[in-house]
mmCIF file of C-alpha atoms and ligand atoms in Angstrom:
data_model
loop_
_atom_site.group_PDB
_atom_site.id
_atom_site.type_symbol
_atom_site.label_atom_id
_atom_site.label_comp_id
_atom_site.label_asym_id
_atom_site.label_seq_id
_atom_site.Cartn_x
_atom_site.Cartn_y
_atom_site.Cartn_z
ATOM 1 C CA UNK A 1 -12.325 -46.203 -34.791
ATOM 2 C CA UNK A 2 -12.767 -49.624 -33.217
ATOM 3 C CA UNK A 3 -14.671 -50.647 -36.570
ATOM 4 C CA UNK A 4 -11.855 -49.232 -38.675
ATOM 5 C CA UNK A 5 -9.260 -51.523 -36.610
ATOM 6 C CA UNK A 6 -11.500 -54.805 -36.363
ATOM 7 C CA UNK A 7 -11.968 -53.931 -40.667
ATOM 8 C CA UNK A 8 -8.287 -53.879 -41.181
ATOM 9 C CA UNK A 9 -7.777 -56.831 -39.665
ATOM 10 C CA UNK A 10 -10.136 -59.068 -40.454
ATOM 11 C CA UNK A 11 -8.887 -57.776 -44.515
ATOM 12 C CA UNK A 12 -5.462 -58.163 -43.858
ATOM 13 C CA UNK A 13 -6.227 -61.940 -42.220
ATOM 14 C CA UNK A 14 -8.039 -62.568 -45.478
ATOM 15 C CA UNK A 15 -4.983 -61.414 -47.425
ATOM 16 C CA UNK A 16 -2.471 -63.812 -45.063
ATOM 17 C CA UNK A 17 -5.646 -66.649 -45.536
ATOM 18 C CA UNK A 18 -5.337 -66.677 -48.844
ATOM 19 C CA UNK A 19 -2.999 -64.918 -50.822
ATOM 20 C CA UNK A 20 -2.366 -67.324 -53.799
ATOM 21 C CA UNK A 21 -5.604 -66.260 -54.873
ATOM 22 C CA UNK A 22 -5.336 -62.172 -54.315
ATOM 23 C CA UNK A 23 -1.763 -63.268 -55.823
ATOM 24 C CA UNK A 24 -3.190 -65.075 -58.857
ATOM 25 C CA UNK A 25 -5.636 -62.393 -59.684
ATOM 26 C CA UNK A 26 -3.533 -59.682 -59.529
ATOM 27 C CA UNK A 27 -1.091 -61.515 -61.912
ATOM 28 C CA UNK A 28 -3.675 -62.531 -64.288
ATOM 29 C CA UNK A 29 -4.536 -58.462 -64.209
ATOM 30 C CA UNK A 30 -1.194 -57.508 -64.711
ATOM 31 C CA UNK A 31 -0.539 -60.039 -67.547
ATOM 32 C CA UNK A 32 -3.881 -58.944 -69.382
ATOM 33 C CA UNK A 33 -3.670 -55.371 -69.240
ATOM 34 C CA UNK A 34 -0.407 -54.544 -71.167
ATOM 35 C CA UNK A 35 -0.335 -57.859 -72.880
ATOM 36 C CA UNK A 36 -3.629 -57.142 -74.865
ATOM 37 C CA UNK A 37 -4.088 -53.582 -76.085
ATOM 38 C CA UNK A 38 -0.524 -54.098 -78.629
ATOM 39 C CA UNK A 39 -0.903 -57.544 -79.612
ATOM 40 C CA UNK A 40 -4.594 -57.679 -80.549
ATOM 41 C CA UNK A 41 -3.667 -54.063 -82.806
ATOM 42 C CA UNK A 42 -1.208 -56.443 -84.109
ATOM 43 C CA UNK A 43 -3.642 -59.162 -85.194
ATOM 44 C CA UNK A 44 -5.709 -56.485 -86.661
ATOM 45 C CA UNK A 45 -3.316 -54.523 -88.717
ATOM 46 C CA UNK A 46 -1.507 -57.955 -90.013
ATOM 47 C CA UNK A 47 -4.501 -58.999 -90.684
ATOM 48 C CA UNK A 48 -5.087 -56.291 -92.913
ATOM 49 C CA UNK A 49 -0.975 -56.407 -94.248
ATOM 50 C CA UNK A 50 -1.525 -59.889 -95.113
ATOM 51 C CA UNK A 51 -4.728 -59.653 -96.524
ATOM 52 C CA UNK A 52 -3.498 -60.272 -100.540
ATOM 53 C CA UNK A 53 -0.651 -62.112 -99.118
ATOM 54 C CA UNK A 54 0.278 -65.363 -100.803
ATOM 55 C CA UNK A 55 0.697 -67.322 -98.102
ATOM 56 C CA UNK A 56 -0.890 -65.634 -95.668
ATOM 57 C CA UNK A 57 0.140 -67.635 -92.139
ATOM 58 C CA UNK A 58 3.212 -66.965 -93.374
ATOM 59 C CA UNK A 59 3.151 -63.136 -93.636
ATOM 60 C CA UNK A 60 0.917 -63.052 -90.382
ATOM 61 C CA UNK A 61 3.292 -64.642 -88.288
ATOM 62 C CA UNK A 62 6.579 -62.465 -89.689
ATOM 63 C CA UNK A 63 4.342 -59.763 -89.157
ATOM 64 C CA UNK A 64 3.426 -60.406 -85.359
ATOM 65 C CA UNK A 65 6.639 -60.718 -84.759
ATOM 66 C CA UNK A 66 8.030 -57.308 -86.356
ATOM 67 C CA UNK A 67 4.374 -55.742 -84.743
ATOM 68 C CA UNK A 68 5.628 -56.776 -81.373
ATOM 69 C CA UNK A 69 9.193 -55.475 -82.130
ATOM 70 C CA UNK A 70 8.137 -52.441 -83.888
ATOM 71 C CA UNK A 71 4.867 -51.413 -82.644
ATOM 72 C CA UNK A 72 4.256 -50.413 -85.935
ATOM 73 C CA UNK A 73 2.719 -52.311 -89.093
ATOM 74 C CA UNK A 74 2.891 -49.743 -92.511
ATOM 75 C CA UNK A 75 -0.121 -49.628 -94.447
ATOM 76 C CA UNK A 76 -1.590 -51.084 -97.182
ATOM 77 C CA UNK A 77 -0.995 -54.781 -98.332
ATOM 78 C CA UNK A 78 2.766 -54.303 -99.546
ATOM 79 C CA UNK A 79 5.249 -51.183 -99.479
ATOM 80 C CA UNK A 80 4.659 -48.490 -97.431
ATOM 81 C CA UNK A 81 7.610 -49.345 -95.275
ATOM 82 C CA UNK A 82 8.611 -45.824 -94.674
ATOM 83 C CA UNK A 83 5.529 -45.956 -92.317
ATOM 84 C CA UNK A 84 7.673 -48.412 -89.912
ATOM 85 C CA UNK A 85 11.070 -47.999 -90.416
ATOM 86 C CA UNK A 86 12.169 -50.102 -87.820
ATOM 87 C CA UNK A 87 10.286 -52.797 -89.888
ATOM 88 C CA UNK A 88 11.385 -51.797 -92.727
ATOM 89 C CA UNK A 89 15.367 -52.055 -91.272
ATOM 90 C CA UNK A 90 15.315 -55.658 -90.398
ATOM 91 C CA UNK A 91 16.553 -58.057 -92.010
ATOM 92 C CA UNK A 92 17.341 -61.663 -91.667
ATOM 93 C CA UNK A 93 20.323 -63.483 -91.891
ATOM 94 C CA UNK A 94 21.195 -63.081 -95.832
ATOM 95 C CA UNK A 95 20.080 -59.159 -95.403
ATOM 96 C CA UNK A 96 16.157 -60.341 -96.542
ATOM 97 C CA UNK A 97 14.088 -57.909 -95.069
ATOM 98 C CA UNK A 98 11.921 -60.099 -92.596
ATOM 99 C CA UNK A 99 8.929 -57.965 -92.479
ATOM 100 C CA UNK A 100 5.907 -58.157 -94.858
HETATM 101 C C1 LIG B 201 0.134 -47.577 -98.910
HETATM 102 O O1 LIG B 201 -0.868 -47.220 -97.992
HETATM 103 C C2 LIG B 201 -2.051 -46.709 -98.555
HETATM 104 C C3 LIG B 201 -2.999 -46.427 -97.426
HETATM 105 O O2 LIG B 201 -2.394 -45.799 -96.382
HETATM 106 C C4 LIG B 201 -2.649 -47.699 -99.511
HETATM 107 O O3 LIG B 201 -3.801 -47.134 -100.125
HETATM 108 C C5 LIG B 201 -1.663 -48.072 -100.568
HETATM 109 O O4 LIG B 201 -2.214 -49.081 -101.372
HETATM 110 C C6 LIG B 201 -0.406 -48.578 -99.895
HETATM 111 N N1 LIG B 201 0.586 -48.915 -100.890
HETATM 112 C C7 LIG B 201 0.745 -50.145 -101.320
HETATM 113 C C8 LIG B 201 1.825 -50.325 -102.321
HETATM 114 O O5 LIG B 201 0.066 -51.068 -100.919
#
């Protein structure tokens, strides 16, 4: 029991001694974990949208953006957009639709 107590403090003096870095990695954790798993799909299924594209930075980078919105991409290089209606329902200022 005496072990337990001189364990718990000696971790929670570590955690007062230096918390920016317990602080830092749990933030850099928390950041990668959610952050990656959507956005890299993204990358991957623009990539594939864009693929016959003409300009293909372009249609990535409208795409990303609706991706991230959206969490959806539709299929196949053009049309599909029934697949990802919210893609598919926005529009830019003159009523364009904004999404590859
Ligand atoms: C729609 O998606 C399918 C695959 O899911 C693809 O084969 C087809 O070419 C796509 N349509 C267009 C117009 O690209």
């Amino acid at each position: 029991m005496k072990s337990l107590f001189s364990t718990l403090l000696l971790v929670s003096l570590l955690l007062m001694i230096a918390p920016s870095f317990f602080l830092v990695d749990a933030a850099e954790a928390e950041a990668a974990a959610p952050a990656v798993t959507p956005s890299s799909n993204c990358n991957a299924m623009c990539n594939k949208r864009c693929e016959k594209a003409g300009i293909f930075k372009r249609c990535f980078s409208y795409c990303c953006v609706c991706c991230s919105k959206c969490n959806c991409v539709p299929s196949g290089t053009s049309g599909n957009k029934s697949e990802c209606p919210c893609c598919r329902d926005m529009v830019n200022s003159k009523g364009k639709s904004k999404c590859p």
